[in-house]
Short mmCIF file of N, CA and C in Angstrom, two decimals:
data_model
loop_
_atom_site.label_atom_id
_atom_site.label_comp_id
_atom_site.label_asym_id
_atom_site.label_seq_id
_atom_site.Cartn_x
_atom_site.Cartn_y
_atom_site.Cartn_z
N UNK A 1 -4.35 38.69 6.96
CA UNK A 1 -5.06 39.68 6.97
C UNK A 1 -5.52 40.06 8.33
N UNK A 2 -5.31 41.36 8.76
CA UNK A 2 -6.14 41.93 10.14
C UNK A 2 -7.58 41.53 10.28
N UNK A 3 -7.86 41.53 11.59
CA UNK A 3 -8.70 40.64 12.41
C UNK A 3 -9.51 42.27 12.02
N UNK A 4 -11.22 41.76 11.62
CA UNK A 4 -12.08 43.16 12.36
C UNK A 4 -12.09 43.59 13.45
N UNK A 5 -12.89 44.17 14.10
CA UNK A 5 -13.16 44.59 15.56
C UNK A 5 -14.20 43.84 15.97
N UNK A 6 -14.96 43.13 15.46
CA UNK A 6 -15.74 42.13 15.81
C UNK A 6 -15.30 41.03 16.37
N UNK A 7 -14.34 40.42 14.96
CA UNK A 7 -13.90 39.69 15.54
C UNK A 7 -12.79 39.36 16.66
N UNK A 8 -12.19 40.41 16.85
CA UNK A 8 -11.16 40.72 18.12
C UNK A 8 -12.24 40.70 19.30
N UNK A 9 -13.18 41.18 19.12
CA UNK A 9 -14.16 41.38 20.45
C UNK A 9 -14.57 39.62 20.66
N UNK A 10 -14.93 39.20 19.62
CA UNK A 10 -15.23 37.49 19.89
C UNK A 10 -14.20 36.92 20.56
N UNK A 11 -13.08 37.20 19.90
CA UNK A 11 -11.55 36.29 20.36
C UNK A 11 -11.13 36.88 21.85
N UNK A 12 -11.44 38.08 22.45
CA UNK A 12 -11.27 38.51 23.51
C UNK A 12 -12.23 37.96 24.49
N UNK A 13 -13.91 37.56 23.95
CA UNK A 13 -14.69 37.03 24.66
C UNK A 13 -14.54 35.84 25.13
N UNK A 14 -14.16 34.93 24.31
CA UNK A 14 -13.57 33.36 24.34
C UNK A 14 -13.00 33.15 26.29
N UNK A 15 -12.23 34.08 26.28
CA UNK A 15 -11.45 33.59 27.50
C UNK A 15 -12.30 33.81 28.58
N UNK A 16 -13.61 34.08 28.67
CA UNK A 16 -14.58 34.22 29.65
C UNK A 16 -14.96 32.51 29.82
N UNK A 17 -15.08 31.66 28.78
CA UNK A 17 -15.92 30.59 29.33
C UNK A 17 -14.59 29.82 29.49
N UNK A 18 -13.37 30.00 29.18
CA UNK A 18 -12.07 29.58 29.33
C UNK A 18 -11.71 29.33 31.17
N UNK A 19 -12.22 30.78 31.58
CA UNK A 19 -12.05 31.01 32.99
C UNK A 19 -12.90 30.32 33.59
N UNK A 20 -14.38 30.34 33.11
CA UNK A 20 -15.31 30.03 34.02
C UNK A 20 -15.18 28.49 34.04
N UNK A 21 -14.61 28.02 33.01
CA UNK A 21 -14.26 26.03 33.61
C UNK A 21 -13.14 25.94 33.99
N UNK A 22 -12.65 26.87 34.66
CA UNK A 22 -11.12 26.90 35.72
C UNK A 22 -11.78 26.30 37.08
N UNK A 23 -13.41 27.13 37.40
CA UNK A 23 -13.73 26.84 38.39
C UNK A 23 -13.70 25.30 39.00
N UNK A 24 -13.67 24.36 37.87
CA UNK A 24 -13.85 23.14 38.17
C UNK A 24 -12.71 22.45 39.11
N UNK A 25 -11.54 23.43 39.17
CA UNK A 25 -10.72 22.87 39.81
C UNK A 25 -10.66 23.00 41.31
N UNK A 26 -10.10 22.29 41.97
CA UNK A 26 -10.00 22.78 43.38
C UNK A 26 -9.20 23.81 43.70
N UNK A 27 -9.50 24.47 44.66
CA UNK A 27 -8.86 25.56 45.41
C UNK A 27 -6.99 25.16 45.84
N UNK A 28 -6.62 23.65 46.12
CA UNK A 28 -5.64 23.34 46.46
C UNK A 28 -4.52 23.94 44.93
N UNK A 29 -5.58 22.85 44.12
CA UNK A 29 -4.43 23.49 42.32
C UNK A 29 -4.50 25.02 42.15
N UNK A 30 -5.61 25.62 42.59
CA UNK A 30 -5.80 27.10 42.44
C UNK A 30 -4.55 27.69 42.93
N UNK A 31 -4.18 27.39 44.36
CA UNK A 31 -3.09 28.07 45.24
C UNK A 31 -1.49 27.68 44.84
N UNK A 32 -1.66 26.42 44.07
CA UNK A 32 -0.09 26.17 43.83
C UNK A 32 0.30 26.45 42.57
N UNK A 33 1.40 26.65 42.46
CA UNK A 33 2.14 26.99 41.15
C UNK A 33 2.24 26.69 39.69
N UNK A 34 1.44 26.69 38.52
CA UNK A 34 1.66 26.33 37.44
C UNK A 34 2.72 25.63 36.91
N UNK A 35 3.86 26.18 37.23
CA UNK A 35 4.96 25.17 36.89
C UNK A 35 5.96 25.78 38.04
N UNK A 36 7.22 25.03 37.88
CA UNK A 36 8.41 25.38 38.72
C UNK A 36 8.74 27.18 38.75
N UNK A 37 8.86 27.63 39.82
CA UNK A 37 9.03 28.97 39.65
C UNK A 37 8.17 29.93 39.23
N UNK A 38 6.89 29.18 38.73
CA UNK A 38 5.75 30.44 38.09
C UNK A 38 4.79 30.74 39.23
N UNK A 39 3.67 31.37 38.69
CA UNK A 39 2.38 32.14 39.96
C UNK A 39 1.93 30.91 39.56
N UNK A 40 0.65 30.87 40.86
CA UNK A 40 -0.56 30.19 40.80
C UNK A 40 -1.33 30.27 39.72
N UNK A 41 -2.28 29.72 39.86
CA UNK A 41 -3.39 29.62 38.77
C UNK A 41 -4.21 31.18 39.31
N UNK A 42 -4.45 30.93 40.53
CA UNK A 42 -5.27 32.14 41.47
C UNK A 42 -4.31 33.28 41.08
N UNK A 43 -2.93 33.69 41.06
CA UNK A 43 -2.18 34.75 40.90
C UNK A 43 -2.16 35.06 39.24
N UNK A 44 -2.41 34.14 38.66
CA UNK A 44 -2.92 34.39 36.81
C UNK A 44 -3.79 35.21 36.68
N UNK A 45 -4.93 34.27 36.76
CA UNK A 45 -6.47 34.92 36.69
C UNK A 45 -6.39 36.22 37.49
N UNK A 46 -5.94 36.48 38.70
CA UNK A 46 -6.00 37.93 39.26
C UNK A 46 -5.59 38.99 38.62
N UNK A 47 -4.03 38.51 38.35
CA UNK A 47 -3.22 39.65 37.33
C UNK A 47 -4.39 40.00 35.99
N UNK A 48 -4.73 39.23 35.22
CA UNK A 48 -5.65 39.41 34.12
C UNK A 48 -6.67 40.24 34.64
N UNK A 49 -7.39 39.63 35.30
CA UNK A 49 -8.59 40.63 36.20
C UNK A 49 -8.41 42.04 36.53
N UNK A 50 -7.28 42.14 36.99
CA UNK A 50 -7.11 43.69 37.60
C UNK A 50 -6.46 44.48 36.23
N UNK A 51 -5.61 43.98 35.34
CA UNK A 51 -5.29 44.48 34.16
C UNK A 51 -6.63 44.92 33.40
N UNK A 52 -7.68 44.02 33.19
CA UNK A 52 -9.02 44.18 32.66
C UNK A 52 -9.54 45.53 33.48
N UNK A 53 -9.67 45.05 34.84
CA UNK A 53 -10.29 46.51 35.78
C UNK A 53 -9.79 47.60 35.60
N UNK A 54 -8.33 47.42 35.65
CA UNK A 54 -7.75 48.96 35.17
C UNK A 54 -8.21 49.71 33.96
N UNK A 55 -7.91 48.99 32.76
CA UNK A 55 -8.22 49.36 31.53
C UNK A 55 -9.64 49.79 31.32
N UNK A 56 -10.79 49.13 31.92
CA UNK A 56 -12.23 49.54 31.67
C UNK A 56 -12.36 50.75 32.51
N UNK A 57 -11.87 50.59 33.98
CA UNK A 57 -12.23 51.98 34.54
C UNK A 57 -11.14 52.99 34.08
N UNK A 58 -9.89 52.98 33.26
CA UNK A 58 -9.44 54.13 33.24
C UNK A 58 -9.23 54.71 31.91
N UNK A 59 -9.92 53.74 30.79
CA UNK A 59 -10.19 53.81 29.49
C UNK A 59 -11.50 53.59 28.94
N UNK A 60 -11.54 52.13 28.79
CA UNK A 60 -12.80 52.12 28.15
C UNK A 60 -14.22 52.53 28.94
N UNK A 61 -14.22 52.63 30.12
CA UNK A 61 -15.61 53.28 30.38
C UNK A 61 -15.53 54.94 30.28
N UNK A 62 -14.34 55.23 30.46
CA UNK A 62 -14.05 56.80 30.39
C UNK A 62 -14.39 57.33 28.80
N UNK A 63 -14.21 56.27 27.63
CA UNK A 63 -14.51 56.87 26.38
C UNK A 63 -15.77 56.50 26.28
N UNK A 64 -16.71 55.72 26.87
CA UNK A 64 -17.93 55.41 26.83
C UNK A 64 -18.87 56.51 27.42
N UNK A 65 -18.06 57.18 28.33
CA UNK A 65 -18.64 58.51 29.04
C UNK A 65 -18.17 59.74 28.70
N UNK A 66 -17.77 59.45 27.65
CA UNK A 66 -17.07 60.90 26.79
C UNK A 66 -16.14 61.53 27.99
N UNK A 67 -15.62 60.95 28.49
CA UNK A 67 -14.32 61.77 29.74
C UNK A 67 -13.23 61.29 28.97
N UNK A 68 -12.01 62.05 29.53
CA UNK A 68 -10.69 61.68 29.31
C UNK A 68 -10.20 60.71 29.50
N UNK A 69 -9.34 59.65 28.71
CA UNK A 69 -8.68 58.35 29.09
C UNK A 69 -7.65 58.71 30.18
N UNK A 70 -7.63 57.87 31.36
CA UNK A 70 -6.61 58.26 32.33
C UNK A 70 -5.80 57.44 32.26
N UNK A 71 -5.64 56.39 31.67
CA UNK A 71 -4.86 55.22 31.62
C UNK A 71 -3.53 55.57 31.55
N UNK A 72 -2.60 55.19 32.17
CA UNK A 72 -0.80 55.47 32.07
C UNK A 72 -0.15 54.27 32.39
N UNK A 73 1.10 54.71 31.55
CA UNK A 73 2.12 53.72 31.62
C UNK A 73 2.39 53.24 33.00
N UNK A 74 1.92 52.07 33.60
CA UNK A 74 2.38 51.84 35.04
C UNK A 74 3.47 50.73 34.99
N UNK A 75 4.15 50.70 36.18
CA UNK A 75 5.57 49.79 36.47
C UNK A 75 4.76 48.31 36.70
N UNK A 76 5.02 47.43 35.65
CA UNK A 76 4.20 46.49 35.49
C UNK A 76 4.69 45.24 36.85
N UNK A 77 6.21 45.37 37.05
CA UNK A 77 6.04 44.48 38.12
C UNK A 77 5.40 45.04 39.31
N UNK A 78 5.48 46.34 39.38
CA UNK A 78 4.57 46.58 40.77
C UNK A 78 3.36 46.34 40.58
N UNK A 79 2.62 46.70 39.34
CA UNK A 79 1.37 45.87 39.28
C UNK A 79 0.92 44.73 39.81
N UNK A 80 2.02 43.89 38.84
CA UNK A 80 1.91 42.30 38.74
C UNK A 80 2.03 41.94 40.44
N UNK A 81 3.06 42.10 40.91
CA UNK A 81 3.53 41.93 42.42
C UNK A 81 2.27 42.24 43.47
N UNK A 82 1.11 43.65 42.96
CA UNK A 82 0.05 44.07 43.83
C UNK A 82 -1.20 42.80 43.53
N UNK A 83 -0.88 42.47 42.48
CA UNK A 83 -2.09 41.59 41.84
C UNK A 83 -1.92 40.04 42.63
N UNK A 84 -0.45 39.54 42.66
CA UNK A 84 -0.40 38.68 43.52
C UNK A 84 -0.88 38.65 44.70
N UNK A 85 -0.29 39.88 45.58
CA UNK A 85 -0.59 39.62 46.86
C UNK A 85 -2.30 39.68 46.97
N UNK A 86 -2.95 40.66 46.12
CA UNK A 86 -4.63 40.73 46.08
C UNK A 86 -5.01 39.16 46.22
N UNK A 87 -4.45 38.42 45.43
CA UNK A 87 -5.07 37.07 44.85
C UNK A 87 -4.99 36.29 46.26
N UNK A 88 -4.42 36.48 47.42
CA UNK A 88 -3.89 35.60 48.11
C UNK A 88 -5.21 36.10 49.29
N UNK A 89 -5.94 37.26 49.00
CA UNK A 89 -6.89 37.59 49.95
C UNK A 89 -8.52 37.32 49.47
N UNK A 90 -8.21 36.31 48.27
CA UNK A 90 -9.48 36.15 47.32
C UNK A 90 -9.46 34.35 47.27
N UNK A 91 -10.59 33.85 47.44
CA UNK A 91 -11.16 32.67 46.42
C UNK A 91 -11.14 32.46 45.60
N UNK A 92 -10.99 31.24 45.09
CA UNK A 92 -10.86 30.86 43.81
C UNK A 92 -12.48 31.45 42.86
N UNK A 93 -13.50 31.56 43.73
CA UNK A 93 -14.63 31.62 43.13
C UNK A 93 -15.00 33.34 42.79
N UNK A 94 -14.15 33.76 43.74
CA UNK A 94 -14.36 35.34 43.91
C UNK A 94 -13.38 35.70 42.95
N UNK A 95 -12.34 35.59 42.20
CA UNK A 95 -11.47 35.67 41.57
C UNK A 95 -12.35 35.57 39.85
N UNK A 96 -12.75 34.28 39.91
CA UNK A 96 -13.27 33.89 38.61
C UNK A 96 -14.22 34.92 38.62
N UNK A 97 -15.23 35.19 39.18
CA UNK A 97 -16.50 36.16 39.25
C UNK A 97 -15.86 37.51 38.90
N UNK A 98 -14.73 37.75 39.76
CA UNK A 98 -14.48 39.45 39.25
C UNK A 98 -14.02 39.21 38.05
N UNK A 99 -13.24 38.38 37.51
CA UNK A 99 -12.80 38.34 36.38
C UNK A 99 -13.69 38.34 35.11
N UNK A 100 -15.03 37.71 35.18
CA UNK A 100 -16.04 37.64 34.36
C UNK A 100 -16.66 38.68 34.42
N UNK A 101 -16.81 39.90 35.36
CA UNK A 101 -17.59 40.74 35.65
C UNK A 101 -16.86 41.97 34.65
N UNK A 102 -15.28 42.15 35.10
CA UNK A 102 -14.76 42.84 34.21
C UNK A 102 -14.53 42.69 32.87
N UNK A 103 -14.42 41.50 32.35
CA UNK A 103 -14.29 41.18 31.01
C UNK A 103 -15.71 41.69 30.31
N UNK A 104 -16.94 41.12 30.81
CA UNK A 104 -17.83 41.62 30.49
C UNK A 104 -18.20 42.87 30.23
N UNK A 105 -17.96 43.85 31.39
CA UNK A 105 -18.27 45.15 31.29
C UNK A 105 -17.27 45.85 29.85
N UNK A 106 -16.41 44.96 29.91
CA UNK A 106 -15.33 45.73 28.52
C UNK A 106 -16.23 45.38 27.15
N UNK A 107 -16.45 43.91 27.23
CA UNK A 107 -17.09 43.83 25.82
C UNK A 107 -18.24 44.55 25.69
N UNK A 108 -19.43 44.44 26.69
CA UNK A 108 -20.50 45.39 26.86
C UNK A 108 -20.37 46.67 26.71
N UNK A 109 -19.51 47.50 26.83
CA UNK A 109 -19.11 48.42 26.33
C UNK A 109 -18.64 48.86 25.04
N UNK A 110 -17.65 47.81 24.34
CA UNK A 110 -17.34 47.86 23.34
C UNK A 110 -18.05 47.35 21.83
N UNK A 111 -18.91 46.27 22.29
CA UNK A 111 -19.67 45.66 21.56
C UNK A 111 -20.67 46.48 20.79
N UNK A 112 -20.70 46.34 19.33
CA UNK A 112 -21.39 47.37 18.59
C UNK A 112 -20.83 48.34 18.33
N UNK A 113 -19.69 49.14 18.70
CA UNK A 113 -19.15 50.19 18.50
C UNK A 113 -18.95 50.37 16.86
N UNK A 114 -18.98 51.80 16.37
CA UNK A 114 -18.88 51.72 14.83
C UNK A 114 -17.47 51.34 14.63
N UNK A 115 -16.87 51.06 13.46
CA UNK A 115 -15.53 50.73 13.22
C UNK A 115 -14.51 51.99 13.59
N UNK A 116 -14.99 52.99 13.17
CA UNK A 116 -14.23 54.32 13.50
C UNK A 116 -14.12 54.73 14.95
N UNK A 117 -14.90 54.13 15.93
CA UNK A 117 -14.91 54.34 17.39
C UNK A 117 -13.45 53.26 17.92
N UNK A 118 -13.19 51.99 17.08
CA UNK A 118 -12.46 51.21 17.52
C UNK A 118 -11.05 51.87 17.20
N UNK A 119 -10.95 52.35 16.06
CA UNK A 119 -9.52 52.96 15.56
C UNK A 119 -9.34 54.64 15.97
N UNK A 120 -10.36 55.16 16.57
CA UNK A 120 -10.27 56.48 17.16
C UNK A 120 -9.26 56.40 18.17
N UNK A 121 -8.10 57.60 17.97
CA UNK A 121 -7.16 57.47 18.73
C UNK A 121 -7.29 58.72 20.09
N UNK A 122 -7.34 58.19 21.24
CA UNK A 122 -7.45 59.22 22.22
C UNK A 122 -6.19 59.49 22.97
N UNK A 123 -6.42 60.76 23.90
CA UNK A 123 -4.76 60.74 24.59
C UNK A 123 -4.87 60.18 25.49
N UNK A 124 -3.79 59.55 26.40
CA UNK A 124 -4.09 58.90 27.75
C UNK A 124 -3.28 59.89 28.29
N UNK A 125 -3.53 59.18 29.77
CA UNK A 125 -3.16 59.82 30.98
C UNK A 125 -1.49 60.35 30.96
N UNK A 126 -0.87 59.73 29.94
CA UNK A 126 0.33 59.96 30.06
C UNK A 126 1.09 60.85 28.44
N UNK A 127 -0.14 61.22 27.81
CA UNK A 127 -0.28 61.84 26.73
C UNK A 127 -0.02 61.27 25.45
N UNK A 128 0.25 60.09 25.63
CA UNK A 128 0.44 58.81 24.30
C UNK A 128 -1.19 58.38 23.73
N UNK A 129 -0.95 57.90 22.48
CA UNK A 129 -2.21 57.51 22.14
C UNK A 129 -2.72 55.99 22.64
N UNK A 130 -4.05 56.25 22.57
CA UNK A 130 -4.84 54.97 23.08
C UNK A 130 -5.82 54.67 22.09
N UNK A 131 -6.31 53.73 22.04
CA UNK A 131 -7.50 53.17 21.17
C UNK A 131 -7.82 51.88 21.63
N UNK A 132 -9.03 51.55 21.16
CA UNK A 132 -9.73 50.30 21.74
C UNK A 132 -9.07 49.18 20.82
N UNK A 133 -8.83 49.42 19.67
CA UNK A 133 -8.25 48.51 18.97
C UNK A 133 -6.80 47.89 19.37
N UNK A 134 -5.95 49.30 19.69
CA UNK A 134 -4.77 48.70 20.18
C UNK A 134 -5.01 47.96 21.58
N UNK A 135 -5.88 48.41 22.12
CA UNK A 135 -5.64 47.67 23.85
C UNK A 135 -6.16 46.34 23.11
N UNK A 136 -6.73 45.91 22.84
CA UNK A 136 -7.46 44.62 22.10
C UNK A 136 -6.02 43.85 21.58
N UNK A 137 -5.49 44.64 20.33
CA UNK A 137 -4.53 44.08 19.63
C UNK A 137 -3.05 43.58 20.87
N UNK A 138 -3.02 44.49 22.15
CA UNK A 138 -2.07 44.10 23.03
C UNK A 138 -2.72 42.93 23.82
N UNK A 139 -3.74 42.80 24.44
CA UNK A 139 -4.53 41.97 25.46
C UNK A 139 -4.75 40.35 24.77
N UNK A 140 -5.13 40.39 23.29
CA UNK A 140 -5.63 39.07 23.08
C UNK A 140 -4.42 38.09 23.29
N UNK A 141 -3.16 38.69 22.73
CA UNK A 141 -1.84 37.56 22.81
C UNK A 141 -1.32 37.80 24.17
N UNK A 142 -1.56 38.58 24.90
CA UNK A 142 -1.20 38.23 26.49
C UNK A 142 -2.70 36.78 27.09
N UNK A 143 -3.65 36.95 26.55
CA UNK A 143 -4.59 35.94 27.11
C UNK A 143 -4.17 34.99 26.66
N UNK A 144 -3.55 34.62 25.23
CA UNK A 144 -3.50 33.72 24.31
C UNK A 144 -2.11 32.90 25.32
N UNK A 145 -1.04 33.60 25.55
CA UNK A 145 -0.04 33.28 26.35
C UNK A 145 -0.33 32.69 27.78
N UNK A 146 -0.97 33.31 28.58
CA UNK A 146 -1.50 32.63 29.76
C UNK A 146 -2.39 32.05 29.80
N UNK A 147 -3.21 31.64 28.48
CA UNK A 147 -4.12 30.13 28.34
C UNK A 147 -3.30 29.00 27.78
N UNK A 148 -2.28 29.28 27.08
CA UNK A 148 -1.09 28.05 27.16
C UNK A 148 -0.08 27.54 28.29
N UNK A 149 -0.20 28.40 29.21
CA UNK A 149 0.17 28.04 30.05
C UNK A 149 -0.48 27.31 31.03
N UNK A 150 -1.97 27.55 31.15
CA UNK A 150 -2.58 27.25 31.89
C UNK A 150 -3.29 25.84 31.70
N UNK A 151 -3.13 25.50 30.36
CA UNK A 151 -3.84 24.45 29.56
C UNK A 151 -2.68 23.46 30.29
N UNK A 152 -1.19 23.86 30.11
CA UNK A 152 -0.07 22.97 30.28
C UNK A 152 -0.52 22.54 32.14
N UNK A 153 -0.61 23.24 32.54
CA UNK A 153 -0.88 22.66 34.08
C UNK A 153 -2.12 22.30 34.35
N UNK A 154 -3.32 22.49 33.75
CA UNK A 154 -4.62 21.54 33.85
C UNK A 154 -4.04 20.17 33.48
N UNK A 155 -3.62 19.84 32.32
CA UNK A 155 -3.32 18.56 31.82
C UNK A 155 -1.93 18.32 32.35
N UNK A 156 -1.34 18.64 33.38
CA UNK A 156 -0.60 18.06 34.30
C UNK A 156 -0.91 17.44 35.57
N UNK A 157 -2.05 18.34 35.95
CA UNK A 157 -2.61 17.95 37.47
C UNK A 157 -3.79 16.77 37.04
N UNK A 158 -4.16 16.87 35.78
CA UNK A 158 -5.39 15.45 35.37
C UNK A 158 -4.41 14.44 35.47
N UNK A 159 -3.27 14.51 35.08
CA UNK A 159 -2.21 12.98 35.05
C UNK A 159 -1.97 12.23 36.25
N UNK A 160 -2.52 13.35 37.18
CA UNK A 160 -1.95 12.76 38.63
C UNK A 160 -2.98 12.17 39.31
#
């Protein structure tokens, strides 16, 4: 059965506490690859935070303000490479705090919207359809994918 928008928002929100708990991991482990050939924990959280920031500023906030949605289909590889570079300039705490800030902004703006506003389709910057529901549908599995990677990494460093 399809999840309601309220259930989707609640699921999207759970990642905040998960990331907040990662603050207990020392900086050394934040800057180490989460597995062979993979990004560091800081890279992964920066990547998620910057996608949240982008979708908030170019989509969700625009909808809230009654402006045109300017989200565009970006080159993922380029965006993610930039996220990794950004991560190098940040501390563990700054990345976590920025993640919490942007995730909360999204949640604050979409919490309590009528169901029709979740499913309403807007035209984005590429003249494609954009909806809040579609955004959540795409990013909740993205969060889960990274959460599994991170949980595996955390278990591996706790054994040491």
